[in-house]
Every structure is written in C-alpha cells, then in structure tokens.
C-alpha cells in the first residue's frame, strides 16, 4: 500500500534486498488494485505475490512466492482483498525469518507478459458494478474481529 516507486538509490541500501508483498498475481496484474481488475475481467482467482524489488520497474522483480485464492464473486472487492492478507503476511514473515537466519529465499524470474493497471476511473467502476460486483458491503468487518 506504499503507492510509491522505489528508485535505485533506495533499493541499493538494504544489505539483504527489498521484498514487496504485491496484492495481485504477477505478472498478470502489475500496478494497483489487482483484485479489482481480476474481478472485473472475470478471473477465477486472485492472489498475492512476494517478489524482490531489484530496480525501479513496477512489480517486475523475481518472484519468491505466489499464493492463489479462488475469487468469491458474491463477496465484495474489499472482502476478496482482505481474504488475501492472513496467508500473505505469514508468507512474508517466513521470508523475513529466512533472511534473518542468513538464507536468501529462492526466487525465479517473472514470465513474460502480463499488464500494468492503474487506479480505476469512473467508467471502470461503472463496469464493475454493472457486472453485479460490489466494492464493499460492510460485512468485511468480520475480518477485523478474527
């Protein structure tokens, strides 16, 4: 949720590198609001990608881990996003522990392809809603109470 692009001077500082938890499946959904775009496109799954940031490219670094979940179209966009984070945070913590013990996590180059998505405009939101999808509905509070 940082919404800034790290540049080479900052990327070169951490001795063990920079890891990003991207809330989308890479390389298919680079950029912002990947779950929104996946739902709008009728994708059957959403997910998170842990990847290295090695340059100022957006969500382009080598992949450490991908976690996939089935889209639940009856749930809101926010509900689908919030379902991603418990497992994603566990995965990130595991990578941090591995780095802390002096072991670099395995990674692989991203496959070719994919697309970059920016913040949706009004027409995108209208199309989302026209598909019978919802942005939020209030039931998402269940994720906050455990």
PDB file of C-alpha atoms in Angstrom:
ATOM      1  CA  UNK A   1       0.000   0.000   0.000  1.00  0.00           C
ATOM      2  CA  UNK A   2       3.071   2.222  -0.294  1.00  0.00           C
ATOM      3  CA  UNK A   3       1.991   3.680  -3.664  1.00  0.00           C
ATOM      4  CA  UNK A   4       5.483   4.987  -4.425  1.00  0.00           C
ATOM      5  CA  UNK A   5       8.100   3.641  -6.795  1.00  0.00           C
ATOM      6  CA  UNK A   6      11.418   2.915  -5.133  1.00  0.00           C
ATOM      7  CA  UNK A   7      14.408   4.186  -7.086  1.00  0.00           C
ATOM      8  CA  UNK A   8      17.889   2.684  -7.322  1.00  0.00           C
ATOM      9  CA  UNK A   9      19.480   4.780  -4.518  1.00  0.00           C
ATOM     10  CA  UNK A  10      16.921   3.431  -2.008  1.00  0.00           C
ATOM     11  CA  UNK A  11      16.935  -0.106  -3.428  1.00  0.00           C
ATOM     12  CA  UNK A  12      20.697  -0.374  -3.004  1.00  0.00           C
ATOM     13  CA  UNK A  13      20.631   0.435   0.739  1.00  0.00           C
ATOM     14  CA  UNK A  14      19.261  -2.759   2.372  1.00  0.00           C
ATOM     15  CA  UNK A  15      22.024  -5.352   2.648  1.00  0.00           C
ATOM     16  CA  UNK A  16      19.569  -8.252   2.195  1.00  0.00           C
ATOM     17  CA  UNK A  17      17.498  -6.615  -0.539  1.00  0.00           C
ATOM     18  CA  UNK A  18      13.954  -5.339  -0.792  1.00  0.00           C
ATOM     19  CA  UNK A  19      10.908  -7.616  -0.755  1.00  0.00           C
ATOM     20  CA  UNK A  20       7.454  -6.499  -1.885  1.00  0.00           C
ATOM     21  CA  UNK A  21       4.137  -8.078  -0.950  1.00  0.00           C
ATOM     22  CA  UNK A  22       2.029  -7.362  -4.032  1.00  0.00           C
ATOM     23  CA  UNK A  23      -1.696  -7.947  -3.694  1.00  0.00           C
ATOM     24  CA  UNK A  24      -2.029  -9.439  -7.141  1.00  0.00           C
ATOM     25  CA  UNK A  25      -0.872 -12.310  -9.292  1.00  0.00           C
ATOM     26  CA  UNK A  26       2.259 -11.387 -11.207  1.00  0.00           C
ATOM     27  CA  UNK A  27       2.931 -10.837 -13.994  1.00  0.00           C
ATOM     28  CA  UNK A  28      -0.749 -10.706 -14.943  1.00  0.00           C
ATOM     29  CA  UNK A  29      -1.768  -7.844 -12.661  1.00  0.00           C
ATOM     30  CA  UNK A  30       1.025  -5.344 -12.056  1.00  0.00           C
ATOM     31  CA  UNK A  31       0.192  -1.987 -10.509  1.00  0.00           C
ATOM     32  CA  UNK A  32      -2.667  -1.069  -8.216  1.00  0.00           C
ATOM     33  CA  UNK A  33      -5.932  -2.715  -7.214  1.00  0.00           C
ATOM     34  CA  UNK A  34      -5.103  -6.044  -8.833  1.00  0.00           C
ATOM     35  CA  UNK A  35      -8.090  -7.772  -7.217  1.00  0.00           C
ATOM     36  CA  UNK A  36     -10.456  -5.146  -8.645  1.00  0.00           C
ATOM     37  CA  UNK A  37      -9.077  -5.708 -12.131  1.00  0.00           C
ATOM     38  CA  UNK A  38      -9.121  -9.502 -11.807  1.00  0.00           C
ATOM     39  CA  UNK A  39     -12.762  -9.428 -10.672  1.00  0.00           C
ATOM     40  CA  UNK A  40     -13.715  -7.008 -13.448  1.00  0.00           C
ATOM     41  CA  UNK A  41     -12.091  -9.343 -16.000  1.00  0.00           C
ATOM     42  CA  UNK A  42     -13.947 -12.355 -14.606  1.00  0.00           C
ATOM     43  CA  UNK A  43     -10.798 -14.102 -13.378  1.00  0.00           C
ATOM     44  CA  UNK A  44     -11.349 -17.236 -11.349  1.00  0.00           C
ATOM     45  CA  UNK A  45      -8.590 -16.484  -8.904  1.00  0.00           C
ATOM     46  CA  UNK A  46      -6.799 -13.659  -7.157  1.00  0.00           C
ATOM     47  CA  UNK A  47      -3.727 -13.765  -5.013  1.00  0.00           C
ATOM     48  CA  UNK A  48      -0.567 -12.239  -3.700  1.00  0.00           C
ATOM     49  CA  UNK A  49       2.976 -12.324  -4.958  1.00  0.00           C
ATOM     50  CA  UNK A  50       6.109 -11.909  -2.882  1.00  0.00           C
ATOM     51  CA  UNK A  51       8.834 -10.614  -5.131  1.00  0.00           C
ATOM     52  CA  UNK A  52      12.166  -8.869  -4.987  1.00  0.00           C
ATOM     53  CA  UNK A  53      12.458  -5.237  -5.961  1.00  0.00           C
ATOM     54  CA  UNK A  54      15.683  -5.018  -7.949  1.00  0.00           C
ATOM     55  CA  UNK A  55      15.079  -1.863  -9.981  1.00  0.00           C
ATOM     56  CA  UNK A  56      12.530   0.904 -10.394  1.00  0.00           C
ATOM     57  CA  UNK A  57      10.244  -1.237 -12.558  1.00  0.00           C
ATOM     58  CA  UNK A  58       6.730  -1.664 -11.207  1.00  0.00           C
ATOM     59  CA  UNK A  59       6.133  -5.174  -9.838  1.00  0.00           C
ATOM     60  CA  UNK A  60       8.738  -6.640 -12.180  1.00  0.00           C
ATOM     61  CA  UNK A  61      11.287  -8.305  -9.875  1.00  0.00           C
ATOM     62  CA  UNK A  62      11.972 -12.016  -9.424  1.00  0.00           C
ATOM     63  CA  UNK A  63       9.151 -13.978  -7.788  1.00  0.00           C
ATOM     64  CA  UNK A  64       9.707 -15.602  -4.404  1.00  0.00           C
ATOM     65  CA  UNK A  65       6.206 -16.963  -3.787  1.00  0.00           C
ATOM     66  CA  UNK A  66       2.681 -16.772  -5.221  1.00  0.00           C
ATOM     67  CA  UNK A  67      -0.396 -17.514  -3.135  1.00  0.00           C
ATOM     68  CA  UNK A  68      -3.655 -18.082  -5.037  1.00  0.00           C
ATOM     69  CA  UNK A  69      -7.253 -17.972  -3.815  1.00  0.00           C
ATOM     70  CA  UNK A  70     -10.488 -18.528  -5.692  1.00  0.00           C
ATOM     71  CA  UNK A  71     -12.446 -15.351  -6.366  1.00  0.00           C
ATOM     72  CA  UNK A  72     -15.653 -15.200  -4.382  1.00  0.00           C
ATOM     73  CA  UNK A  73     -17.868 -13.077  -6.668  1.00  0.00           C
ATOM     74  CA  UNK A  74     -20.622 -12.964  -4.038  1.00  0.00           C
ATOM     75  CA  UNK A  75     -18.192 -11.167  -1.746  1.00  0.00           C
ATOM     76  CA  UNK A  76     -17.219  -7.572  -2.275  1.00  0.00           C
ATOM     77  CA  UNK A  77     -13.949  -6.385  -3.742  1.00  0.00           C
ATOM     78  CA  UNK A  78     -12.814  -5.419  -0.236  1.00  0.00           C
ATOM     79  CA  UNK A  79     -13.804  -8.815   1.154  1.00  0.00           C
ATOM     80  CA  UNK A  80     -11.778 -10.570  -1.541  1.00  0.00           C
ATOM     81  CA  UNK A  81      -8.773  -8.344  -0.834  1.00  0.00           C
ATOM     82  CA  UNK A  82      -8.917  -8.857   2.922  1.00  0.00           C
ATOM     83  CA  UNK A  83      -9.037 -12.654   2.489  1.00  0.00           C
ATOM     84  CA  UNK A  84      -5.604 -12.423   0.836  1.00  0.00           C
ATOM     85  CA  UNK A  85      -3.683 -10.994   3.750  1.00  0.00           C
ATOM     86  CA  UNK A  86      -3.596 -13.603   6.548  1.00  0.00           C
ATOM     87  CA  UNK A  87      -1.716 -16.143   4.425  1.00  0.00           C
ATOM     88  CA  UNK A  88       0.269 -13.452   2.596  1.00  0.00           C
ATOM     89  CA  UNK A  89       1.532 -11.959   5.860  1.00  0.00           C
ATOM     90  CA  UNK A  90       2.504 -15.430   7.094  1.00  0.00           C
ATOM     91  CA  UNK A  91       4.433 -15.975   3.861  1.00  0.00           C
ATOM     92  CA  UNK A  92       6.173 -12.612   4.208  1.00  0.00           C
ATOM     93  CA  UNK A  93       7.091 -13.338   7.829  1.00  0.00           C
ATOM     94  CA  UNK A  94       8.610 -16.646   6.701  1.00  0.00           C
ATOM     95  CA  UNK A  95      10.762 -14.886   4.115  1.00  0.00           C
ATOM     96  CA  UNK A  96      11.889 -12.325   6.702  1.00  0.00           C
ATOM     97  CA  UNK A  97      12.799 -15.130   9.142  1.00  0.00           C
ATOM     98  CA  UNK A  98      14.746 -16.875   6.396  1.00  0.00           C
ATOM     99  CA  UNK A  99      16.616 -13.670   5.568  1.00  0.00           C
ATOM    100  CA  UNK A 100      17.267 -13.120   9.274  1.00  0.00           C
ATOM    101  CA  UNK A 101      18.895 -16.532   9.516  1.00  0.00           C
ATOM    102  CA  UNK A 102      21.218 -15.634   6.653  1.00  0.00           C
ATOM    103  CA  UNK A 103      19.446 -17.686   3.986  1.00  0.00           C
ATOM    104  CA  UNK A 104      18.287 -15.988   0.829  1.00  0.00           C
ATOM    105  CA  UNK A 105      14.845 -17.105  -0.324  1.00  0.00           C
ATOM    106  CA  UNK A 106      14.738 -18.826  -3.685  1.00  0.00           C
ATOM    107  CA  UNK A 107      13.301 -16.750  -6.493  1.00  0.00           C
ATOM    108  CA  UNK A 108      12.646 -17.104 -10.185  1.00  0.00           C
ATOM    109  CA  UNK A 109      12.339 -14.575 -12.999  1.00  0.00           C
ATOM    110  CA  UNK A 110       8.841 -13.478 -13.851  1.00  0.00           C
ATOM    111  CA  UNK A 111       7.404 -14.977 -17.008  1.00  0.00           C
ATOM    112  CA  UNK A 112       6.884 -12.670 -19.953  1.00  0.00           C
ATOM    113  CA  UNK A 113       3.555 -10.987 -20.438  1.00  0.00           C
ATOM    114  CA  UNK A 114       1.116  -9.517 -18.015  1.00  0.00           C
ATOM    115  CA  UNK A 115      -0.180  -5.993 -17.840  1.00  0.00           C
ATOM    116  CA  UNK A 116       0.073  -2.878 -15.708  1.00  0.00           C
ATOM    117  CA  UNK A 117      -3.095  -1.465 -14.185  1.00  0.00           C
ATOM    118  CA  UNK A 118      -3.622   1.956 -12.708  1.00  0.00           C
ATOM    119  CA  UNK A 119      -6.305   3.351 -10.428  1.00  0.00           C
ATOM    120  CA  UNK A 120      -9.739   2.680 -11.941  1.00  0.00           C
ATOM    121  CA  UNK A 121     -11.623   5.606 -13.433  1.00  0.00           C
ATOM    122  CA  UNK A 122     -15.379   6.120 -13.163  1.00  0.00           C
ATOM    123  CA  UNK A 123     -16.094   4.042 -16.290  1.00  0.00           C
ATOM    124  CA  UNK A 124     -14.144   1.103 -14.807  1.00  0.00           C
ATOM    125  CA  UNK A 125     -16.125   1.308 -11.563  1.00  0.00           C
ATOM    126  CA  UNK A 126     -19.372   1.521 -13.540  1.00  0.00           C
ATOM    127  CA  UNK A 127     -18.394  -1.612 -15.500  1.00  0.00           C
ATOM    128  CA  UNK A 128     -17.523  -3.379 -12.236  1.00  0.00           C
ATOM    129  CA  UNK A 129     -20.905  -2.546 -10.727  1.00  0.00           C
ATOM    130  CA  UNK A 130     -22.712  -3.447 -13.978  1.00  0.00           C
ATOM    131  CA  UNK A 131     -21.299  -6.984 -13.618  1.00  0.00           C
ATOM    132  CA  UNK A 132     -23.196  -7.224 -10.322  1.00  0.00           C
ATOM    133  CA  UNK A 133     -19.987  -6.878  -8.301  1.00  0.00           C
ATOM    134  CA  UNK A 134     -19.723  -4.748  -5.172  1.00  0.00           C
ATOM    135  CA  UNK A 135     -16.834  -2.631  -3.904  1.00  0.00           C
ATOM    136  CA  UNK A 136     -17.720  -3.128  -0.207  1.00  0.00           C
ATOM    137  CA  UNK A 137     -20.799  -4.020   1.782  1.00  0.00           C
ATOM    138  CA  UNK A 138     -19.984  -3.704   5.470  1.00  0.00           C
ATOM    139  CA  UNK A 139     -19.629  -7.428   6.093  1.00  0.00           C
ATOM    140  CA  UNK A 140     -15.864  -7.037   5.760  1.00  0.00           C
ATOM    141  CA  UNK A 141     -15.699  -6.150   9.449  1.00  0.00           C
ATOM    142  CA  UNK A 142     -15.634  -9.909  10.146  1.00  0.00           C
ATOM    143  CA  UNK A 143     -12.000  -9.857   9.001  1.00  0.00           C
ATOM    144  CA  UNK A 144     -11.183  -7.379  11.730  1.00  0.00           C
ATOM    145  CA  UNK A 145     -12.689  -9.423  14.534  1.00  0.00           C
ATOM    146  CA  UNK A 146     -10.935 -12.697  13.719  1.00  0.00           C
TER     147      UNK A 146
END
